[in-house]
CSV table of C-alpha atoms in Angstrom, one decimal:
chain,number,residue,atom,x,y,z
A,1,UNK,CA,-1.9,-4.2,-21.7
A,2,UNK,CA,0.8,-2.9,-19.7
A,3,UNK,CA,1.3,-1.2,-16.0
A,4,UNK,CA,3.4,1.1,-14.6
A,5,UNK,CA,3.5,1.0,-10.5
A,6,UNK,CA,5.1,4.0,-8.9
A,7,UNK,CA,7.8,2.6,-6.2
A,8,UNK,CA,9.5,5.3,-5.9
A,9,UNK,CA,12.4,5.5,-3.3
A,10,UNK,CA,13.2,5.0,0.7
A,11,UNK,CA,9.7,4.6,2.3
A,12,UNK,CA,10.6,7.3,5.1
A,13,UNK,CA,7.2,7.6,6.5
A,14,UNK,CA,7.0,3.6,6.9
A,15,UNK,CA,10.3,3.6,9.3
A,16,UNK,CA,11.6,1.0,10.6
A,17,UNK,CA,9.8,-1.4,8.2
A,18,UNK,CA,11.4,0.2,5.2
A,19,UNK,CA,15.3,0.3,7.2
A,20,UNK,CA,15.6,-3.9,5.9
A,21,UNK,CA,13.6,-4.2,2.5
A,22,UNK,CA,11.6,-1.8,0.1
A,23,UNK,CA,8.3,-0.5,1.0
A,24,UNK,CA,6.1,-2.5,-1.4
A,25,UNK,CA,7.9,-5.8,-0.3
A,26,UNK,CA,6.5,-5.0,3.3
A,27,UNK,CA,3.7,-7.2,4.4
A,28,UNK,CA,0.2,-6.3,4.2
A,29,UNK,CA,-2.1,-9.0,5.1
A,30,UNK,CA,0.4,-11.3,4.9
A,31,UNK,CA,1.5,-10.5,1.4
A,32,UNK,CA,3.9,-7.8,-0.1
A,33,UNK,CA,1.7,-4.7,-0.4
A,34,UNK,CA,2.7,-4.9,-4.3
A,35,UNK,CA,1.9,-8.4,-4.7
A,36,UNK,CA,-2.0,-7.1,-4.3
A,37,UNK,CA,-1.5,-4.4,-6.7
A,38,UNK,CA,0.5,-6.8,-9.2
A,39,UNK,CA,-2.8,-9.7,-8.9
A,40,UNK,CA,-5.5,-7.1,-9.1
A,41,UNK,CA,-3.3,-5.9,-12.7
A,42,UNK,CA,-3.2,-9.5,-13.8
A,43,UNK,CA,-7.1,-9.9,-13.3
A,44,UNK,CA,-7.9,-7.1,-15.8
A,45,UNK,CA,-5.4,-8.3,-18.4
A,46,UNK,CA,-2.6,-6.4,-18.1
A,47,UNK,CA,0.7,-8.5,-19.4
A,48,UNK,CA,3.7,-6.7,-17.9
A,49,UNK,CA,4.3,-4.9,-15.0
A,50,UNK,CA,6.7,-2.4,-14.9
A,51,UNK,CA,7.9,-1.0,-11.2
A,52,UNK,CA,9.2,2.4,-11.6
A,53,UNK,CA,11.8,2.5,-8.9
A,54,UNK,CA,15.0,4.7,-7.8
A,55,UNK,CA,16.2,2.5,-4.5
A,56,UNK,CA,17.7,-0.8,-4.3
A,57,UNK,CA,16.4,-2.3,-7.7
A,58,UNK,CA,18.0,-5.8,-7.3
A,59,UNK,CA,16.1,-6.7,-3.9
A,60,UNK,CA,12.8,-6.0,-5.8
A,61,UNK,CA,13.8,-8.2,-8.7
A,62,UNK,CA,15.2,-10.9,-6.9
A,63,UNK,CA,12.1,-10.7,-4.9
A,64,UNK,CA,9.3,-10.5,-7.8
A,65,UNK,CA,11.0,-13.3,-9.9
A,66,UNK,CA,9.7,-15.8,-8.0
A,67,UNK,CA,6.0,-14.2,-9.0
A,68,UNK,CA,6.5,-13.7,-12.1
A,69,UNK,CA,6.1,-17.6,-12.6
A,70,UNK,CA,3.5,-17.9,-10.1
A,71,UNK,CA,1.4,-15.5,-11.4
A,72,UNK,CA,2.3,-15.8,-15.4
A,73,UNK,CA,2.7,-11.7,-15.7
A,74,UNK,CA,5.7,-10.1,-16.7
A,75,UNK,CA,7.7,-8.1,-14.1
A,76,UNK,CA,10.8,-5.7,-14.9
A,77,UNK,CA,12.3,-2.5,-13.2
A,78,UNK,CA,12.6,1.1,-14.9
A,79,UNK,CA,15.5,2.9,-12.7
A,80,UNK,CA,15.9,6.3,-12.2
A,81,UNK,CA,19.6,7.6,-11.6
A,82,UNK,CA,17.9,10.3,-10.0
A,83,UNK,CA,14.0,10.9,-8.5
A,84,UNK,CA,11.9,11.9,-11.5
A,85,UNK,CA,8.6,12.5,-9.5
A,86,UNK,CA,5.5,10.8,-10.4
A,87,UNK,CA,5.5,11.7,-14.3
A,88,UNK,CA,9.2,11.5,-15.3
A,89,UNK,CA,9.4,7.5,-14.5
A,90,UNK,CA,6.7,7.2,-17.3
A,91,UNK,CA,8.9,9.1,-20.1
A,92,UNK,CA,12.1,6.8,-18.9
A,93,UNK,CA,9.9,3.9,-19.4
A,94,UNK,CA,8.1,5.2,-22.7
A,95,UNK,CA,10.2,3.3,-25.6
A,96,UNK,CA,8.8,0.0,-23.5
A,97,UNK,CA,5.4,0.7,-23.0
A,98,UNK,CA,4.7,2.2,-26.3
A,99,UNK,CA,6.4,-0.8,-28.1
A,100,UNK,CA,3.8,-2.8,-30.2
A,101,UNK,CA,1.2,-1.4,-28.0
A,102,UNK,CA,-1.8,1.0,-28.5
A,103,UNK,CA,-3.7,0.0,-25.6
A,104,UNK,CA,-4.8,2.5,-22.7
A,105,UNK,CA,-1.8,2.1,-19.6
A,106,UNK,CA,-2.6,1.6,-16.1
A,107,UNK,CA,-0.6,3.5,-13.2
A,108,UNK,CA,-0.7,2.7,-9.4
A,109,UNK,CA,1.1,4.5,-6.6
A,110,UNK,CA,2.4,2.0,-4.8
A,111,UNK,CA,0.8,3.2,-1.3
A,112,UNK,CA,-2.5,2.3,-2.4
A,113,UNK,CA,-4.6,-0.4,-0.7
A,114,UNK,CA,-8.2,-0.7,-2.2
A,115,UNK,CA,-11.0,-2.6,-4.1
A,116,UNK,CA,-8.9,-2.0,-6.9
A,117,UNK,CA,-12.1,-1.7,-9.4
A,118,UNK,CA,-9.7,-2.0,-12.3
A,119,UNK,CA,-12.7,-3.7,-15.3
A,120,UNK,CA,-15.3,-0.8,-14.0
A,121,UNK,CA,-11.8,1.7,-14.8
A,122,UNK,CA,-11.1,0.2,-18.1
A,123,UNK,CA,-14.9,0.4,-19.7
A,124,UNK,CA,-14.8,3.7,-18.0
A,125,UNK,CA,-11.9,4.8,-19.5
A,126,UNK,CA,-13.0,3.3,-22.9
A,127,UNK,CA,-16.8,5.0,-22.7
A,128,UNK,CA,-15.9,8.6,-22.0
A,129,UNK,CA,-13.5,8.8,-25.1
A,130,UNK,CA,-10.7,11.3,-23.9
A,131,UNK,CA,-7.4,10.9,-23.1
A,132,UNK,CA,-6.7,10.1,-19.4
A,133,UNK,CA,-8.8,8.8,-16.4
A,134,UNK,CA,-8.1,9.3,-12.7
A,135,UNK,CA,-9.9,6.9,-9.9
A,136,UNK,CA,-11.0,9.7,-6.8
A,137,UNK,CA,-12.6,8.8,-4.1
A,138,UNK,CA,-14.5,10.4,-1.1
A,139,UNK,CA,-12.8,11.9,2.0
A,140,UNK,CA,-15.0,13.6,5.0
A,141,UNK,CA,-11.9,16.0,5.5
A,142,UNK,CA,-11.1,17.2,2.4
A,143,UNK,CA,-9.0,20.7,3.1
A,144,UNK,CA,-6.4,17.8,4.1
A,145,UNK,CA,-5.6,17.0,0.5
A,146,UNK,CA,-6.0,18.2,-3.4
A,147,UNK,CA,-9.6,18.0,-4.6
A,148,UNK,CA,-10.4,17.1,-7.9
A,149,UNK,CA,-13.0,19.4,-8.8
A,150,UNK,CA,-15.5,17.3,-11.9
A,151,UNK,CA,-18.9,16.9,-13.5
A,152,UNK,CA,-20.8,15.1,-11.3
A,153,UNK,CA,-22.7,13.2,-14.4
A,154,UNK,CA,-20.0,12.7,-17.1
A,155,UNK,CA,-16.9,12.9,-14.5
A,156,UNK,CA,-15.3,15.1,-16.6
A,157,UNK,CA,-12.6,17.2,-14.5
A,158,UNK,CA,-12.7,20.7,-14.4
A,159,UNK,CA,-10.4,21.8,-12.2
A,160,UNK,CA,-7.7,20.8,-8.9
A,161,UNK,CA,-7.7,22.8,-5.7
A,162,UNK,CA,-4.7,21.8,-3.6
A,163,UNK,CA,-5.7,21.9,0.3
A,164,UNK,CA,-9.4,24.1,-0.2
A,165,UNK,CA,-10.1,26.3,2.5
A,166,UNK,CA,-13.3,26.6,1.7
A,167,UNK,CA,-15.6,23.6,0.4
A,168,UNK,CA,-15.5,23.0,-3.4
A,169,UNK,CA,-15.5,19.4,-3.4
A,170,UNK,CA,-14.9,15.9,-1.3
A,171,UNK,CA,-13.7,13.7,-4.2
A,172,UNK,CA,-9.5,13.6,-4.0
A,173,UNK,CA,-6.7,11.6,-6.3
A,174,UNK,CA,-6.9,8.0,-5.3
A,175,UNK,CA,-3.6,7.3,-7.0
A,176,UNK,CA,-4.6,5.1,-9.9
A,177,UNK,CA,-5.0,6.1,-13.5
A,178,UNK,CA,-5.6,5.0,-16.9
A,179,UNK,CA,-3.5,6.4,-19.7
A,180,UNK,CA,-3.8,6.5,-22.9
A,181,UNK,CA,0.4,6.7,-24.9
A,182,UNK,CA,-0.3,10.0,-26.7
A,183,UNK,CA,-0.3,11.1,-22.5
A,184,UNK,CA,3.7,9.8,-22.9
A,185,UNK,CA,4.1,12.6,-25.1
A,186,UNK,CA,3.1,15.3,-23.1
A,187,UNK,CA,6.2,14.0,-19.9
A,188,UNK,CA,9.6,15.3,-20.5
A,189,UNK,CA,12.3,13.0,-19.3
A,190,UNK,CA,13.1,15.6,-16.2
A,191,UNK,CA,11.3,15.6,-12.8
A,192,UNK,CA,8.0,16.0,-13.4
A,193,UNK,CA,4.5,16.0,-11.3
A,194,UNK,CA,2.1,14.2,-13.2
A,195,UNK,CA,-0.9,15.4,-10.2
A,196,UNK,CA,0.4,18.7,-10.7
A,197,UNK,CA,1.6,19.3,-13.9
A,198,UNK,CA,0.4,16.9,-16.4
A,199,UNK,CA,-3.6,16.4,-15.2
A,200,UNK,CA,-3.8,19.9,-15.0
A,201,UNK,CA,-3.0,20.5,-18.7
A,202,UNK,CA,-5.2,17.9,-19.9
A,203,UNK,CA,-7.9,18.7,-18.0
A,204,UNK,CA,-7.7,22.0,-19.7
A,205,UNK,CA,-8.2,20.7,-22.9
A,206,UNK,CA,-10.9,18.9,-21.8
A,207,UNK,CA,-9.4,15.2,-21.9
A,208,UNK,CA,-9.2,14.0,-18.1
A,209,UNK,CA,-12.0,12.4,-16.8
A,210,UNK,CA,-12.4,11.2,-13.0
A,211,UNK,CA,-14.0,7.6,-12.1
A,212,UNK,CA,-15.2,7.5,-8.3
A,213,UNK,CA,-14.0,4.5,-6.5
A,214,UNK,CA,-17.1,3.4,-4.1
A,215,UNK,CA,-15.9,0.6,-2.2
A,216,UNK,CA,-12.7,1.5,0.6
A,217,UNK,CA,-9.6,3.1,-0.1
A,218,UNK,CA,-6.1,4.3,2.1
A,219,UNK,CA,-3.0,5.2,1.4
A,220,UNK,CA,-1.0,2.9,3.4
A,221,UNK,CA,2.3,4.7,3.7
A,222,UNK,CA,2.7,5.6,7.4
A,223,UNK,CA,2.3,3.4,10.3
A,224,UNK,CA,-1.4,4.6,11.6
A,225,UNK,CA,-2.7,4.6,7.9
A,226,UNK,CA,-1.2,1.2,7.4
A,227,UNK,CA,-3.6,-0.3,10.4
A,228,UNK,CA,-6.6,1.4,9.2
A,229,UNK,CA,-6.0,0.6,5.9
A,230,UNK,CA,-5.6,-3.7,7.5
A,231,UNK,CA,-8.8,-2.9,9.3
A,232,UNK,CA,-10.6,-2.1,6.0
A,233,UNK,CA,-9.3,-4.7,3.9
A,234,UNK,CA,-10.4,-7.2,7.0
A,235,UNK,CA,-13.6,-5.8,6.3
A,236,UNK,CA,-13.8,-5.9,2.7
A,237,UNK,CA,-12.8,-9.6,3.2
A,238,UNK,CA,-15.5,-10.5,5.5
A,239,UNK,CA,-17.8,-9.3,2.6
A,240,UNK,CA,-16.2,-10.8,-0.2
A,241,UNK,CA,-14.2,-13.5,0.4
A,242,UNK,CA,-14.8,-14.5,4.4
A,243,UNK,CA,-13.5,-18.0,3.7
A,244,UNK,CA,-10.2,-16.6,4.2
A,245,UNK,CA,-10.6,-15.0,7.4
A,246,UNK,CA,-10.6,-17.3,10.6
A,247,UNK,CA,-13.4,-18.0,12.9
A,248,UNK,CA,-13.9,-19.6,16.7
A,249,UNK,CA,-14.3,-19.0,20.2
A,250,UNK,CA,-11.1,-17.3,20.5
A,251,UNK,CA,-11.3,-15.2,17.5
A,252,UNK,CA,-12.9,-12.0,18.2
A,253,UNK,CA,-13.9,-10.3,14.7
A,254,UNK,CA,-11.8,-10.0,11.2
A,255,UNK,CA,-9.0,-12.0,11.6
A,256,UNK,CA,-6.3,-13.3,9.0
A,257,UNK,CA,-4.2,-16.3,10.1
A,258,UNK,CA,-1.8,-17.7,7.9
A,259,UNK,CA,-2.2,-21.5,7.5
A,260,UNK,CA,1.7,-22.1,8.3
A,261,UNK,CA,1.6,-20.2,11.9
A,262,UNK,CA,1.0,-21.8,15.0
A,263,UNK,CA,-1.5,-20.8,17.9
A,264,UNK,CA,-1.6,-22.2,21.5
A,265,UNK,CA,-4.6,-22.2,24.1
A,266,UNK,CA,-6.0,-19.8,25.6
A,267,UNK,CA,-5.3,-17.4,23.0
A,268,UNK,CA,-7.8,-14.3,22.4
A,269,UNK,CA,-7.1,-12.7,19.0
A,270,UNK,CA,-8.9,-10.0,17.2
A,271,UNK,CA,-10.5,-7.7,16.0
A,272,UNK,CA,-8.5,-6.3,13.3
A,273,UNK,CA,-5.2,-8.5,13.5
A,274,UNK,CA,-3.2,-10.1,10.6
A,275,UNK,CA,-0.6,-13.2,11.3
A,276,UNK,CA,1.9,-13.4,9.1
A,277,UNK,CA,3.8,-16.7,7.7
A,278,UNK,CA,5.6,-19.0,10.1
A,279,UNK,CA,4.7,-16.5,13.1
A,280,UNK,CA,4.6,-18.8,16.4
A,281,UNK,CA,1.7,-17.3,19.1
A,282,UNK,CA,2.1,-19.3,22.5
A,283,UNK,CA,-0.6,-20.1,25.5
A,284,UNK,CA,-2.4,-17.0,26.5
A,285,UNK,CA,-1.7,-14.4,24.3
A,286,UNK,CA,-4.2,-11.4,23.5
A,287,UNK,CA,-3.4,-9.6,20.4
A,288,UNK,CA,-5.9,-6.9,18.5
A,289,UNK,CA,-5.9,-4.2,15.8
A,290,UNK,CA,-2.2,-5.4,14.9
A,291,UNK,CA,0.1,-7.1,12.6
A,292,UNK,CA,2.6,-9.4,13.2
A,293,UNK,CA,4.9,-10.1,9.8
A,294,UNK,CA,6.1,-13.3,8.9
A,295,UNK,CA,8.5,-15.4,11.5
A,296,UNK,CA,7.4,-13.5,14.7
A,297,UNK,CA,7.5,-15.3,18.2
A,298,UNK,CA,4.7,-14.0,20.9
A,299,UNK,CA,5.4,-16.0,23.7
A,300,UNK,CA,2.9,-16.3,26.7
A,301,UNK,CA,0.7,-13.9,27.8
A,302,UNK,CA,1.8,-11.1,26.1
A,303,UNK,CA,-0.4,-8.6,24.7
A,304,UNK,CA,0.2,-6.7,21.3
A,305,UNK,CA,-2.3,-3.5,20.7
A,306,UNK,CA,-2.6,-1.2,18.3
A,307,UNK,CA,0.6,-2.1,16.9
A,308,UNK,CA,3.0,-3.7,13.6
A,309,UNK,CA,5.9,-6.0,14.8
A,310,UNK,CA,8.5,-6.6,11.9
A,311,UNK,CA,9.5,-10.0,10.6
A,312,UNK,CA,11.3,-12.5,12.7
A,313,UNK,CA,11.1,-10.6,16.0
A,314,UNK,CA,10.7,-12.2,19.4
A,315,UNK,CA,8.1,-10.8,22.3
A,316,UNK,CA,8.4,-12.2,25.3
A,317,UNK,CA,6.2,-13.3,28.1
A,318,UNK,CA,3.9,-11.1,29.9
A,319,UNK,CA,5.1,-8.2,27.3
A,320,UNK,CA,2.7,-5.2,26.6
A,321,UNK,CA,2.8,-3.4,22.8
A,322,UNK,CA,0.3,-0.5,22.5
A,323,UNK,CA,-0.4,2.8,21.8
A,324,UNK,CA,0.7,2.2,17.7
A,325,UNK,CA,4.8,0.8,18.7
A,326,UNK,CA,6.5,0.1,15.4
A,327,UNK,CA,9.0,-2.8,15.4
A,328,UNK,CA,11.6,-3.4,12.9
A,329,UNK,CA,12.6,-6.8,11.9
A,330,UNK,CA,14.5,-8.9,13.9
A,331,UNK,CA,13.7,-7.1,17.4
A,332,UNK,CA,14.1,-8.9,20.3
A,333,UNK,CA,12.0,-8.0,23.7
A,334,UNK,CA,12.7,-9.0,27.2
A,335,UNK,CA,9.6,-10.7,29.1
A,336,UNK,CA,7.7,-8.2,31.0
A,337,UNK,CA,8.7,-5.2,29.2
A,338,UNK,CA,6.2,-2.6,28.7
A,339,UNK,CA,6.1,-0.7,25.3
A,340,UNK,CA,4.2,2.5,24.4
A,341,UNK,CA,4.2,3.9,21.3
A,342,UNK,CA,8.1,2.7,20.9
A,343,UNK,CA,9.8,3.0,17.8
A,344,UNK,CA,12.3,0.3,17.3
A,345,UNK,CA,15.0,0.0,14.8
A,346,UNK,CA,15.8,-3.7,13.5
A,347,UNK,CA,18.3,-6.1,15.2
A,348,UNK,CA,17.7,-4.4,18.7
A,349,UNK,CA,17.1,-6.1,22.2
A,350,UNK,CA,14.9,-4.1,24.3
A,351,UNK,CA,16.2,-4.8,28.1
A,352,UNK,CA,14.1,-2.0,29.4
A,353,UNK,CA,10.2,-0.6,29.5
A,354,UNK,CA,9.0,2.8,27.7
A,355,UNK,CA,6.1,4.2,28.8
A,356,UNK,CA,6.0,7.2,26.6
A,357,UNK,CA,6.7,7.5,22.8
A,358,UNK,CA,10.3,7.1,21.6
A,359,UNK,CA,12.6,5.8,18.7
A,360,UNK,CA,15.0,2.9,20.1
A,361,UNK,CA,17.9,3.5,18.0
């Protein structure tokens, strides 16, 4: 089997994070948000990845080579010389995923952090007999987004509403599908919407069929998303796998430590925190409901809130993040500052406190 995953290009809403390397290589629980996409792919059988991508190719591949290996799964690029939406990628990849290969094809937008229930997707898929399935999942505000409007007992779409202002359903697109190659056909190689274009006209024949996901889903592509979406994964570790989350008297809640970081007394982290690689936490510190990517330094009796602090960046003592401040990589902070809500691009020394919102350029 074969997957296509939906890069896409800059990562805009994920600023600063996205300014030094491409979204999906940005950390998320101390991985590359792709790198849980690419296992969960490898776990149902697929054989080669394919990232569909249109910005700065040869970091991703440089990147992913060393996974390839690691994980045994295939990994190559598709590049558009120019944005091709969310359909087009899959008509400049078609001569490869068609090749020698009849089997149903399995595409991710990248944003996605979930359960992924890929083998429940697959027999699915293989049980209902059309052409094309789409994983939906339930949303308590759902004039917010396009609802996928579908027989409740055979999940056979009918219809999409785009932003309902009255109620016709609370199921929307979760971003991962299952495809069978006659759906190629139907994609010319132009820009092309495959949620608004291509589902519709299968759906009209009859052939598109909608899978609810039960378990937690977000789209992870801005910075508030991004924390909830860590706080639900926390979660669905603690269920699932609660080995890998840390436990003590300083740990308050779902906490994920990486085994190379370092952490001195006195400490008091969680809930809700990730600690990335090689990240150094000295005496005192109080950190919750944040992320710290790999190589950061939290010296002394600082305290990070509500926050992401990019790779390699330095706080310093007494420091206070809050209020959902977004650090690039390599940003340095002066002891005692005060941050809220701060914005900072990478390779800056803050020198001075914000107490209200801004972008440091």
């Amino acid at each position: 089997m074969k997957a296509v995953i939906l890069v896409g290009g800059f990562g805009t809403r994920l600023r600063p994070l996205t300014l030094s390397i491409p979204k999906p290589l940005v950390e998320f629980a101390n991985k590359p948000m792709i790198l849980h996409q690419i296992e969960a792919l490898k776990a149902v059988g697929v054989k080669e990845v394919i990232l569909a991508i249109n910005y700065r190719p040869q970091v991703m591949m440089s990147f992913l080579e060393e996974y390839e290996s690691k994980l045994g799964i295939k990994i190559t690029c598709s590049q558009e010389t120019e944005p091709l939406g969310t359909a087009g990628p899959l008509a400049l990849a078609k001569e490869n995923l068609i090749q020698d290969n009849d089997e149903p094809i399995f595409v991710l937008n990248s944003d996605i952090v979930c359960e992924y229930p890929l083998k429940e997707m697959l027999e699915f898929h293989n049980a209902h007999g059309g052409e094309a399935s789409i994983m939906v999942t339930k949303v308590a505000e759902p004039s917010k987004y396009g609802v996928v409007v579908m027989d409740e007992d055979t999940g056979k779409v009918k219809k999409f509403v785009e932003k309902p202002v009255t109620f016709v359903g609370n199921k929307i697109n979760a971003g991962i599908y299952l495809l069978n190659t006659s759906v190629l056909d139907r994609i010319p190689l132009q820009p092309t919407s495959i949620e608004r274009q291509v589902f519709p006209a299968i759906a009209e024949e009859g052939l598109l069929y909608a899978m609810e996901s039960k378990g937690f889903w977000m789209d992870v592509g801005q910075p508030k998303d991004y924390l909830a979406g860590l706080r639900l994964y926390l979660e669905y570790l603690r269920r699932n796998s609660a080995t890998t989350l840390v436990a003590g008297p300083n740990i308050i809640g779902n906490v994920l430590i990486d085994e190379s970081a370092k952490i001195g007394e006195g400490c008091l982290i969680g809930p809700d925190v990730s600690v990335g690689p090689g990240c150094v936490i000295e005496c005192g510190v109080r950190l919750s409901s944040c992320t710290l990517m790999k190589g950061v330094r939290v010296k002394s009796s600082a305290y990070v809130s509500g926050s992401i602090i990019g790779g390699h960046s330095t706080i310093g003592q007494s420091v206070h993040i809050s209020s959902m401040a977004v650090l690039g990589e390599d940003v340095h902070v002066n002891d005692t500052m005060f941050l809220n809500g701060v914005v900072v691009l990478p390779h800056k020394e803050i020198k001075t406190h914000f107490v209200k919102p801004e972008i440091v350029m």
